Amino acid sequence: MHTSLDHLFPSQTGTIETIDVSPELGRRMAALGLRPGRRVEMVRAAPLRGPLQIRIGHTEIMIRRVDAAKINVNLVA
Amino acid sequence: MKRIALLGMPNTGKSTFFNRLTGAGARVGNWPGITVDLLAAKILLAGTMVEVVDLPGIYNLHGFSDDEQVVRHFLESQAVNGLVVILNASQLDRQLALLLQLKALKLPMTLVLNMSDEAKQLGIKIDLAALARNLDVPVTLISAKYGQGFESARQAIEQLLHTHPAVIRADTAGLSQDDNIEVELDRIVGNTVNTPITLAPDLTRRLDRVLLHPWLGLPLFFITVFLLFQLVYGIGTPLQDAMNWGLEHIKTGLLQPALANAPLPVQSFILDGLFDGVGTVLSFLPIIVVFFIFMAIIEDSGYLARAAYLMDALMAKVGLDGRSFVMQLMGFGCNVPALMGTRVMRSRALRLLTMMVIPFSLCSARLQVFLFFTTAIFAPRAAAVVMFSLYLMSFLMAFLTALVWRGKYRSVEPLLLELPPYRFPTFKQLLVQGWQQSQHFLKGASGFIVGGVVVVWALTHYPFNVPPASPATLAGQLADWMVPVFQPLGIDRLLSVALLFGFIAKEIVIGALAVIYGAGQSNLAGVIAGKLDWVQAYSFMLFTLIYTPCLSTVAVLKQESKSYWFTFIAVAWPLGLAWVVSFAFYQGARALGW
């Protein structure tokens, strides 16, 4: 199922398909391991529509929902 | 001079490696055009003196964050013998990208894989020989924290110096080259790194389940900050008092008798000018050491990054983040270390905005003034309300300031923060932090503070043939000129001289008032209650709360921002705000007939 990263529920995993962000943010994302083909797991979401905690390999990252919405993923069953 | 630069991603233990390599001799170097502090140390390696520079951690050589620009600027402008690249052994799947980018600079390199202990725990196996062959760079595996493998890393650096005895410049084409390294990255990692597919639920995940819990997270965060505050100032303040007690004894026991035969102005200059200036600097040292020991615990542990996660929903609205909030709260003890603590935020704009906000935190020195005034003027029940209103005002002014200035100091860096595994720093790492930061404060701020104290001394003591702080002194004349400014606030001439003293440090305001009113400390409360009504007193307290906290704060604002213009704004804005708020309150209260 195709969706964006911010729509995953905690402990769901997706494979990144495309990332639609500025080159600058894209570079930082790539450096943290967020790039097409990688598997990303939603760990948890902060309350009050706060940021998300996600995991790629051995790296855990906090990301704001607006940025996560620009990462398209394919849900892994 | 030979030179080696340390480079790596954030959270790889690069500074720990630097400290282990260089010992305690590091100092803040001065590099043209660079606005962040770079630690550098000269050490003996391979038989010659070598300068080792600790560059800020970066994610991407071609990125545009402040740190990334600093590193590029350094590599463009400084020649080096080689680079020591430090990466986290358990995150090679992404971190090797940085090394591949650096290769394009055509500088000699040696790769140090740190945190071998964590990689081993995670079951990650790295074929070092194959990795070195694939990258064509020597590789060593170490744990900088515990020291395993450190000797071989040191030998690798000596080997690099041996084979490349001359400094060379980076090939600047490599600084702007497009990334096309992902395929190579995946190939090398696939050939050399073996990672188990499933992760065991480790300590970090178990701790996060509680500390980042959707509902428990925030209350636990507030409890943590409260405990941190109690610990830092519970330990730091008695030490500060002890330091002051010792200084006072040196002054009265040693200096005063030694100067007994000197002319009075010389005595006064040395005792009340120079010595008090030096004393002001020294009295901050215990607090700074204790503050940074505890700060190192919560920063190195990874909890500070989690604070940013927990508070983001609330703080993003005013352009700040959770780490700003921690520093702002710590500022309620003392603004000086809190301002220095903003260094954990790597975006310069975010740092500057936080540094604008912190001086509004009602620090313990101002608290002393307010406690004195409220008990002198108000009934016990009203005094509590007054104190509460001042704390409320402190937060209000801070958020107002953030709202007003967030446009000018807007962080453009993406908020994509790594949440590193919980790590527990060694005792030695904590001491190194406390030591480095106090050195930094001594070097960066002491001249400014002593100079400022001497200037205020001159204003309040010259001419020498009249009583200090009396109307005939320069300060008294200054107060005369300032009457039109302070009269609309209900602040009379005498109180405005006290505000001038308060510029040095709020602790001395009460003592200064005793001198100004010619009353002893013990009956000062009665004298003040007789001279001021509550509207005047509250207006004075509002002004004291909002205007420049103290000289040392200004010195640190300058030291940390490295900008006179920012320092000017950070002093002028609160002064203006203090005037407007006091004016509005005083005139409003009078108009209502109080």
XYZ file of C-alpha atoms in Angstrom:
671
model
C 0.000 0.000 0.000
C 1.344 3.399 -0.959
C 1.229 6.116 1.642
C 3.439 8.763 3.207
C 5.681 8.225 6.204
C 3.580 10.364 8.555
C 0.639 8.006 8.037
C 2.379 4.921 9.422
C 1.273 3.651 12.812
C 3.834 2.880 15.497
C 5.860 -0.266 14.745
C 4.728 -0.310 11.095
C 7.492 -0.480 8.504
C 7.643 0.927 4.993
C 10.054 0.940 2.086
C 10.901 4.433 0.900
C 9.847 5.008 -2.710
C 10.383 8.709 -3.353
C 11.318 11.772 -1.337
C 9.986 15.142 -2.529
C 12.049 17.693 -0.625
C 14.529 20.452 -1.387
C 18.027 19.234 -2.307
C 19.312 20.628 0.992
C 16.899 18.643 3.165
C 17.354 15.655 0.861
C 21.097 15.658 1.529
C 20.594 15.684 5.276
C 18.013 12.897 4.949
C 20.384 10.815 2.853
C 23.182 11.342 5.384
C 20.886 9.984 8.074
C 20.021 7.004 5.906
C 16.678 8.172 4.502
C 16.820 7.391 0.795
C 14.765 5.419 -1.704
C 14.922 1.675 -1.229
C 15.626 1.852 2.491
C 13.289 0.397 5.090
C 12.008 2.783 7.694
C 10.097 1.911 10.848
C 7.741 4.221 12.690
C 8.645 3.995 16.370
C 6.289 6.485 18.004
C 4.721 9.905 17.656
C 4.961 12.750 20.137
C 1.641 14.053 21.505
C 0.030 17.350 20.410
C 0.919 16.612 16.778
C 4.585 16.773 17.701
C 7.406 15.122 15.757
C 7.798 11.441 14.905
C 10.472 9.034 16.022
C 11.579 6.750 13.189
C 14.252 4.096 12.743
C 16.427 3.285 9.724
C 18.892 0.489 10.358
C 20.688 1.381 13.569
C 19.819 5.057 13.408
C 16.867 6.644 15.193
C 15.713 10.080 14.117
C 13.127 12.626 15.118
C 11.389 14.184 12.145
C 8.585 16.738 11.970
C 5.294 15.579 10.482
C 5.474 18.115 7.644
C 8.803 16.657 6.529
C 7.666 13.069 6.990
C 4.663 13.804 4.763
C 7.076 14.357 1.874
C 8.480 10.839 2.127
C 6.420 8.341 0.133
C 6.598 4.777 1.353
C 5.237 1.398 0.428
C 3.835 -0.286 3.509
C 5.507 -3.594 4.350
C 2.918 -6.078 5.499
C 53.897 23.278 11.811
C 52.265 19.973 10.927
C 48.507 19.884 11.132
C 45.912 17.141 11.365
C 42.153 17.735 11.237
C 39.611 15.478 12.952
C 36.417 15.053 11.018
C 33.319 12.957 11.433
C 29.567 12.811 11.798
C 27.840 14.075 14.959
C 27.448 11.538 17.790
C 30.474 9.472 16.818
C 32.564 10.236 19.903
C 34.899 12.459 17.928
C 35.473 14.835 20.849
C 36.164 11.921 23.180
C 38.785 10.705 20.714
C 40.204 14.232 20.470
C 40.467 14.532 24.248
C 42.118 11.142 24.545
C 44.598 12.010 21.813
C 45.501 15.478 23.049
C 45.151 15.299 26.833
C 44.105 18.440 28.667
C 46.118 20.914 26.587
C 43.375 21.883 24.133
C 42.487 25.522 23.617
C 40.033 27.407 21.447
C 41.885 28.273 18.275
C 41.399 31.410 16.264
C 40.648 30.846 12.604
C 39.909 33.665 10.205
C 36.284 33.782 9.124
C 35.033 31.038 11.441
C 32.302 31.900 13.943
C 32.242 28.725 16.012
C 34.845 27.621 18.507
C 37.242 25.017 17.192
C 39.325 23.225 19.768
C 42.952 22.701 18.815
C 45.940 21.233 20.627
C 49.627 20.929 19.876
C 50.981 17.496 20.689
C 54.073 15.416 20.006
C 53.377 12.822 17.311
C 55.962 10.885 15.292
C 58.731 12.974 16.828
C 57.422 16.411 15.815
C 54.930 18.914 17.142
C 51.584 18.527 15.422
C 48.540 20.737 15.690
C 45.373 18.661 15.983
C 42.123 20.489 15.146
C 38.705 19.155 16.169
C 36.293 20.174 13.389
C 32.532 20.201 14.110
C 30.610 17.027 13.343
C 28.934 17.146 9.934
C 26.477 14.944 8.088
C 27.342 15.941 4.576
C 30.390 17.640 3.108
C 28.185 19.453 0.590
C 25.433 20.437 3.030
C 24.565 23.999 3.975
C 24.195 23.850 7.734
C 26.395 26.253 9.706
C 28.767 23.494 10.775
C 29.019 22.112 7.271
C 29.976 25.543 5.984
C 32.547 25.939 8.746
C 34.192 22.658 7.799
C 34.246 23.559 4.110
C 35.673 26.987 4.909
C 38.381 25.415 7.039
C 39.337 22.877 4.391
C 39.430 25.600 1.738
C 41.603 27.964 3.709
C 43.906 25.733 5.765
C 46.526 23.305 4.566
C 46.813 20.010 6.467
C 49.037 16.941 6.511
C 45.969 14.801 6.531
C 42.491 14.046 7.878
C 41.509 11.649 10.607
C 37.942 10.592 9.830
C 35.955 9.191 12.746
C 32.814 7.191 12.081
C 30.470 5.168 14.231
C 31.206 1.494 13.582
C 27.567 0.519 14.091
C 26.240 2.988 11.492
C 28.624 2.444 8.604
C 25.718 1.766 6.255
C 25.181 5.528 6.084
C 28.271 7.106 7.624
C 30.738 5.742 5.058
C 29.128 8.187 2.614
C 30.982 11.014 4.349
C 34.310 9.270 3.867
C 33.576 8.730 0.183
C 32.838 12.458 -0.165
C 36.047 13.361 1.629
C 38.072 11.167 -0.708
C 37.319 13.624 -3.504
C 39.431 16.216 -1.638
C 42.525 14.124 -2.437
C 43.935 14.617 1.067
C 45.801 11.877 2.930
C 43.350 10.149 5.284
C 43.106 7.558 7.951
C 39.772 6.114 9.059
C 38.981 5.446 12.715
C 35.886 3.370 13.443
C 34.749 4.295 16.928
C 32.312 2.668 19.352
C 33.579 -0.835 18.686
C 31.913 -1.790 21.984
C 28.448 -0.820 20.726
C 28.954 -2.469 17.333
C 30.010 -5.674 19.058
C 26.932 -5.614 21.287
C 24.714 -5.218 18.238
C 26.424 -8.184 16.598
C 27.849 -6.121 13.744
C 30.922 -7.643 12.090
C 33.251 -5.548 9.973
C 35.953 -6.994 7.709
C 38.582 -4.344 8.393
C 41.111 -5.597 5.836
C 38.517 -5.709 3.064
C 37.184 -2.285 4.050
C 40.670 -0.759 3.927
C 41.269 -2.381 0.526
C 37.936 -1.182 -0.877
C 38.387 2.357 0.364
C 42.143 2.506 -0.163
C 42.388 4.113 3.285
C 43.944 2.589 6.446
C 41.253 1.572 8.971
C 41.453 1.044 12.728
C 38.686 -0.068 15.074
C 38.619 1.498 18.532
C 36.553 2.469 21.536
C 37.560 6.046 22.339
C 35.550 5.907 25.547
C 37.254 2.855 27.039
C 40.530 3.079 25.119
C 40.574 -0.285 23.297
C 42.489 -0.021 20.039
C 43.485 3.544 20.754
C 47.215 2.831 20.368
C 46.755 1.432 16.880
C 44.741 4.524 15.880
C 47.555 6.681 17.183
C 50.091 4.680 15.203
C 47.965 5.050 12.084
C 48.080 8.838 12.520
C 51.846 8.742 13.017
C 52.158 6.617 9.915
C 50.137 9.206 7.983
C 52.436 11.991 9.198
C 55.438 9.877 8.273
C 54.361 9.243 4.709
C 52.984 12.773 4.190
C 55.437 15.123 5.892
C 54.260 18.256 4.027
C 50.974 20.143 4.486
C 48.806 20.351 1.390
C 45.538 21.997 0.440
C 42.338 20.170 -0.337
C 41.370 19.830 -3.983
C 38.547 22.388 -3.927
C 36.808 20.680 -6.830
C 35.938 17.984 -4.302
C 34.111 20.506 -2.127
C 31.443 21.179 -4.700
C 31.301 17.884 -6.524
C 27.924 16.268 -6.933
C 27.175 13.245 -4.843
C 27.204 10.100 -6.859
C 28.339 7.743 -4.222
C 25.286 5.787 -3.169
C 25.983 2.848 -5.434
C 29.585 2.672 -4.266
C 28.455 3.043 -0.640
C 26.033 0.127 -0.902
C 28.633 -2.021 -2.691
C 31.335 -1.442 -0.055
C 28.988 -1.853 2.908
C 27.551 -5.022 1.336
C 31.050 -6.477 0.938
C 32.475 -5.609 4.321
C 29.801 -5.102 6.975
C 27.648 -7.876 8.364
C 24.601 -6.694 10.309
C 22.141 -9.034 12.007
C 18.649 -8.513 10.592
C 16.622 -8.426 13.777
C 17.450 -6.104 16.631
C 17.282 -7.262 20.196
C 15.182 -4.862 22.305
C 18.067 -3.159 24.030
C 18.305 -0.779 26.960
C 17.740 2.289 24.781
C 14.432 1.001 23.469
C 13.248 0.021 26.921
C 14.198 3.436 28.335
C 12.590 5.259 25.414
C 9.364 3.351 25.954
C 9.090 5.150 29.300
C 10.964 8.431 28.763
C 9.320 9.196 25.410
C 5.931 7.802 26.370
C 3.172 9.911 24.782
C 1.726 10.901 28.154
C 4.463 10.182 30.679
C 7.235 11.727 28.591
C 6.539 15.382 29.331
C 5.966 15.040 33.097
C 9.134 12.947 33.346
C 10.990 15.605 31.373
C 9.898 18.333 33.769
C 10.874 16.200 36.751
C 14.264 15.519 35.162
C 14.927 19.212 34.529
C 13.790 20.048 38.055
C 16.183 17.472 39.539
C 18.967 18.677 37.262
C 18.372 22.226 38.449
C 18.363 21.188 42.102
C 21.561 19.187 41.677
C 23.481 21.839 39.738
C 22.610 24.706 42.046
C 22.375 22.608 45.190
C 26.029 21.715 44.675
C 27.164 24.805 42.769
C 25.758 27.567 44.969
C 27.446 26.463 48.233
C 30.711 26.156 46.307
C 30.156 29.656 44.943
C 29.501 30.927 48.470
C 32.682 29.252 49.646
C 34.614 30.916 46.833
C 33.179 34.323 47.793
C 33.951 33.695 51.462
C 37.551 32.874 50.569
C 37.881 35.926 48.340
C 36.465 38.183 51.058
C 39.040 36.829 53.490
C 41.885 37.418 51.060
C 40.591 40.954 50.620
C 40.233 41.882 54.282
C 42.942 39.636 55.700
C 45.724 40.042 53.154
C 45.161 42.875 50.709
C 43.802 45.528 53.050
C 46.712 45.309 55.538
C 49.213 45.129 52.663
C 47.790 48.314 51.146
C 47.339 50.156 54.432
C 50.022 52.696 53.582
C 49.002 53.312 49.973
C 47.070 56.480 49.052
C 43.296 56.066 49.441
C 42.393 56.199 45.732
C 44.964 53.454 45.018
C 43.578 51.327 47.858
C 40.058 51.812 46.579
C 41.061 51.057 42.973
C 42.790 47.810 43.877
C 40.254 46.581 46.443
C 36.915 47.767 45.042
C 37.878 47.919 41.384
C 40.432 45.320 40.320
C 39.988 42.759 43.073
C 36.190 42.844 42.919
C 36.431 42.470 39.156
C 38.627 39.394 39.462
C 36.360 38.140 42.250
C 33.300 38.481 39.996
C 35.007 36.305 37.390
C 36.177 33.693 39.890
C 32.832 33.438 41.647
C 31.305 31.991 38.453
C 33.840 29.187 38.148
C 32.301 26.702 40.626
C 28.863 27.069 39.027
C 30.266 26.661 35.520
C 32.200 23.517 36.421
C 29.232 21.888 38.169
C 26.801 22.983 35.441
C 28.868 21.458 32.643
C 29.509 18.240 34.533
C 25.763 17.680 34.780
C 25.112 19.058 31.316
C 27.634 16.562 29.929
C 25.641 13.800 31.613
C 22.342 14.747 30.021
C 23.883 15.694 26.692
C 26.190 12.712 26.270
C 23.480 10.402 27.533
C 21.330 11.462 24.589
C 18.520 12.836 26.739
C 18.916 16.412 25.489
C 18.040 15.306 21.952
C 14.973 13.621 23.445
C 14.047 16.888 25.162
C 13.917 18.441 21.710
C 11.582 15.643 20.600
C 9.283 15.998 23.600
C 9.020 19.785 23.539
C 8.955 20.411 19.815
C 5.174 20.681 19.536
C 5.207 23.509 22.106
C 8.458 25.289 21.286
C 8.339 25.299 17.487
C 5.602 27.946 17.650
C 8.019 30.509 19.066
C 10.913 29.451 16.858
C 12.835 27.657 19.610
C 13.322 24.005 20.466
C 13.339 21.786 23.548
C 17.033 22.299 24.148
C 16.458 26.076 24.258
C 13.830 25.415 26.889
C 16.220 23.375 29.034
C 18.803 26.177 28.899
C 16.148 28.801 29.640
C 15.111 26.867 32.753
C 18.731 26.403 33.822
C 19.049 30.178 33.461
C 16.790 30.533 36.501
C 19.827 29.532 38.533
C 22.395 31.572 36.661
C 22.303 32.987 33.130
C 26.038 32.648 32.482
C 26.425 28.852 32.216
C 22.999 28.599 30.552
C 24.204 30.893 27.764
C 27.366 28.846 27.357
C 25.232 25.701 27.302
C 23.471 26.841 24.101
C 26.503 25.476 22.267
C 24.723 22.115 22.012
C 22.481 23.723 19.400
C 24.370 23.674 16.151
C 22.241 26.119 14.172
C 23.614 29.607 14.732
C 20.233 31.307 14.294
C 18.571 29.026 16.840
C 21.468 29.607 19.221
C 21.298 33.373 18.931
C 17.531 33.403 19.456
C 17.962 31.238 22.558
C 20.673 33.596 23.785
C 18.266 36.526 23.399
C 15.728 34.705 25.572
C 17.866 33.338 28.426
C 18.714 36.689 30.096
C 15.023 37.097 31.015
C 15.235 34.060 33.282
C 14.928 35.297 36.858
C 18.305 34.149 38.180
C 19.175 33.599 41.831
C 21.018 36.927 42.032
C 17.905 38.854 41.005
C 15.870 36.671 43.335
C 17.907 38.035 46.278
C 16.977 41.614 45.337
C 13.305 40.731 44.933
C 13.108 38.809 48.199
C 14.607 41.785 49.990
C 12.237 44.286 48.403
C 9.094 42.223 48.768
C 9.710 41.507 52.436
C 10.562 45.163 53.042
C 7.503 46.599 51.291
C 4.737 43.998 51.145
C 2.770 42.022 53.701
C 3.691 38.298 53.696
C 0.581 37.237 51.789
C 1.014 39.920 49.119
C 4.746 39.190 48.911
C 4.059 35.683 47.622
C 1.771 37.028 44.909
C 4.382 39.617 43.957
C 7.092 36.989 43.641
C 4.815 34.823 41.539
C 3.989 37.746 39.271
C 7.691 38.379 38.709
C 8.264 34.761 37.634
C 5.283 35.022 35.341
C 6.724 38.231 33.904
C 10.055 36.475 33.343
C 8.420 33.838 31.115
C 6.208 36.388 29.422
C 9.138 38.578 28.439
C 11.082 35.543 27.214
C 8.297 34.356 24.918
C 7.543 37.870 23.742
C 11.215 38.261 22.834
C 11.249 34.943 20.992
C 8.133 35.954 19.045
C 9.550 39.357 18.115
C 12.981 38.116 17.065
C 12.234 34.702 15.600
C 11.937 36.314 12.159
C 15.459 37.707 12.293
C 16.993 34.613 13.866
C 15.140 31.986 11.900
C 16.801 28.614 11.823
C 16.918 27.312 8.272
C 18.439 24.007 9.282
C 16.190 21.010 8.887
C 14.917 19.701 12.168
C 16.059 16.169 11.594
C 17.692 15.207 14.812
C 19.424 11.963 15.570
C 18.265 10.271 18.770
C 21.464 8.458 19.706
C 21.391 5.393 21.969
C 21.572 6.212 25.686
C 25.226 6.347 26.642
C 26.768 6.932 29.999
C 29.827 9.173 29.961
C 32.850 8.188 32.021
C 33.813 10.252 35.039
C 36.885 11.473 33.197
C 34.773 12.793 30.317
C 32.706 14.813 32.790
C 35.776 16.372 34.398
C 37.215 17.256 30.990
C 33.953 19.085 30.156
C 33.991 21.077 33.392
C 37.661 21.932 32.921
C 37.385 22.962 29.268
C 34.358 25.157 29.809
C 35.820 27.004 32.781
C 39.033 27.628 30.827
C 36.919 28.900 27.998
C 35.037 31.282 30.292
C 38.254 32.559 31.890
C 39.844 33.224 28.540
C 36.794 34.611 26.789
C 35.055 36.696 29.420
C 37.399 37.703 32.235
C 38.943 40.737 30.511
C 35.548 42.190 29.702
C 34.190 41.590 33.205
C 37.175 43.049 35.056
C 37.183 46.033 32.683
C 33.472 46.624 33.261
C 33.774 46.437 37.039
C 36.630 48.954 36.936
C 34.556 51.356 34.808
C 31.630 51.188 37.232
C 34.082 51.594 40.106
C 35.439 54.765 38.479
C 31.934 56.149 37.937
C 30.873 55.567 41.518
C 34.152 56.582 43.213
C 35.453 59.584 41.256
C 36.135 62.288 42.448
C 37.904 60.592 45.327
C 37.303 63.348 47.875
C 33.542 62.706 48.106
C 31.757 59.652 49.559
C 31.350 56.785 47.029
C 28.056 56.767 45.082
C 27.131 60.192 46.439
C 25.558 62.847 44.172
C 28.936 64.507 43.550
C 30.453 61.382 41.963
C 30.310 60.726 38.243
C 27.545 58.220 38.917
C 25.599 60.864 40.806
C 25.941 63.279 37.892
C 24.944 60.565 35.455
C 21.861 59.935 37.588
C 21.077 63.645 37.353
C 21.120 63.524 33.571
C 19.006 60.372 33.611
C 16.254 61.890 35.768
C 13.988 62.562 32.758
C 14.361 58.906 31.746
C 13.732 57.325 35.139
C 11.294 59.755 36.726
C 8.333 58.521 34.618
C 9.062 55.032 36.026
C 8.941 56.206 39.634
C 12.650 55.396 39.963
C 14.398 58.226 41.792
C 18.011 59.375 41.510
C 19.273 57.131 44.294
C 17.631 54.020 42.892
C 19.003 54.728 39.440
C 22.526 54.705 40.900
C 21.681 51.285 42.360
C 20.689 50.149 38.862
C 24.138 51.185 37.664
C 25.696 49.011 40.376
C 23.300 46.250 39.409
C 24.898 46.247 35.999
C 27.969 44.579 37.539
C 26.017 41.921 39.378
C 22.587 41.863 40.983
C 24.062 40.412 44.165
C 25.585 43.769 45.028
C 22.421 45.873 44.554
C 21.332 45.543 48.172
C 24.812 46.369 49.459
C 24.939 49.329 47.084
C 21.573 50.598 48.315
C 22.868 50.443 51.874
C 25.806 52.631 50.837
C 23.625 54.993 48.806
C 21.030 55.497 51.548
C 23.785 55.655 54.170
C 21.994 52.927 56.113
C 23.374 49.692 57.538
C 22.284 46.448 55.840
C 20.177 45.650 58.904
C 17.952 48.721 58.898
C 17.982 49.223 55.124
C 14.609 47.498 54.836
C 13.038 50.080 57.149
C 14.644 52.986 55.292
C 13.432 51.707 51.930
C 9.922 51.038 53.214
C 9.863 54.625 54.460
C 11.025 56.128 51.170
C 9.192 54.065 48.555
C 5.575 53.116 48.134
C 4.678 49.743 46.631
C 4.089 51.097 43.126
C 7.591 52.565 42.990
C 9.112 49.418 44.466
C 7.323 47.146 42.007
C 8.311 49.354 39.092
C 11.936 49.174 40.255
C 11.691 45.377 40.499
C 10.206 45.103 37.016
C 13.057 47.160 35.632
C 15.614 45.094 37.557
C 14.064 41.881 36.257
C 14.054 42.854 32.604
C 17.154 44.986 31.973
C 20.654 43.572 31.434
C 21.135 40.815 34.018
C 24.798 41.525 34.666
C 28.149 42.324 33.161
C 29.158 38.669 33.109
C 26.090 37.832 31.040
C 27.037 40.517 28.542
C 30.610 39.194 28.439
C 29.353 35.685 27.709
C 26.872 36.938 25.095
C 29.852 38.488 23.329
C 32.088 35.456 23.852
C 29.499 33.030 22.496
C 28.131 35.098 19.606
C 31.497 36.535 18.533
C 29.491 39.512 17.330
C 29.445 43.038 18.749
C 26.257 43.810 16.867
C 24.381 40.873 18.379
C 25.715 41.753 21.836
C 24.488 45.311 21.357
C 21.006 44.135 20.375
C 20.919 41.654 23.240
C 21.643 44.493 25.676
C 19.587 47.282 24.070
C 16.392 45.266 23.544
C 15.904 44.261 27.209
C 16.790 47.801 28.315
C 14.106 49.253 26.057
C 11.646 46.571 27.078
C 12.369 47.178 30.772
C 11.670 50.872 30.339
C 8.416 50.335 28.447
C 7.078 47.750 30.920
C 8.007 49.774 34.009
C 6.582 52.910 32.419
C 3.317 51.216 31.536
C 3.016 49.733 35.002
C 3.949 52.872 36.941
C 1.860 55.304 34.933
C -1.047 52.845 34.775
C -1.000 52.270 38.525
C -0.814 55.991 39.225
C -3.637 56.702 36.785
C -5.742 54.191 38.697
C -5.080 56.239 41.783
C -2.702 53.855 43.607
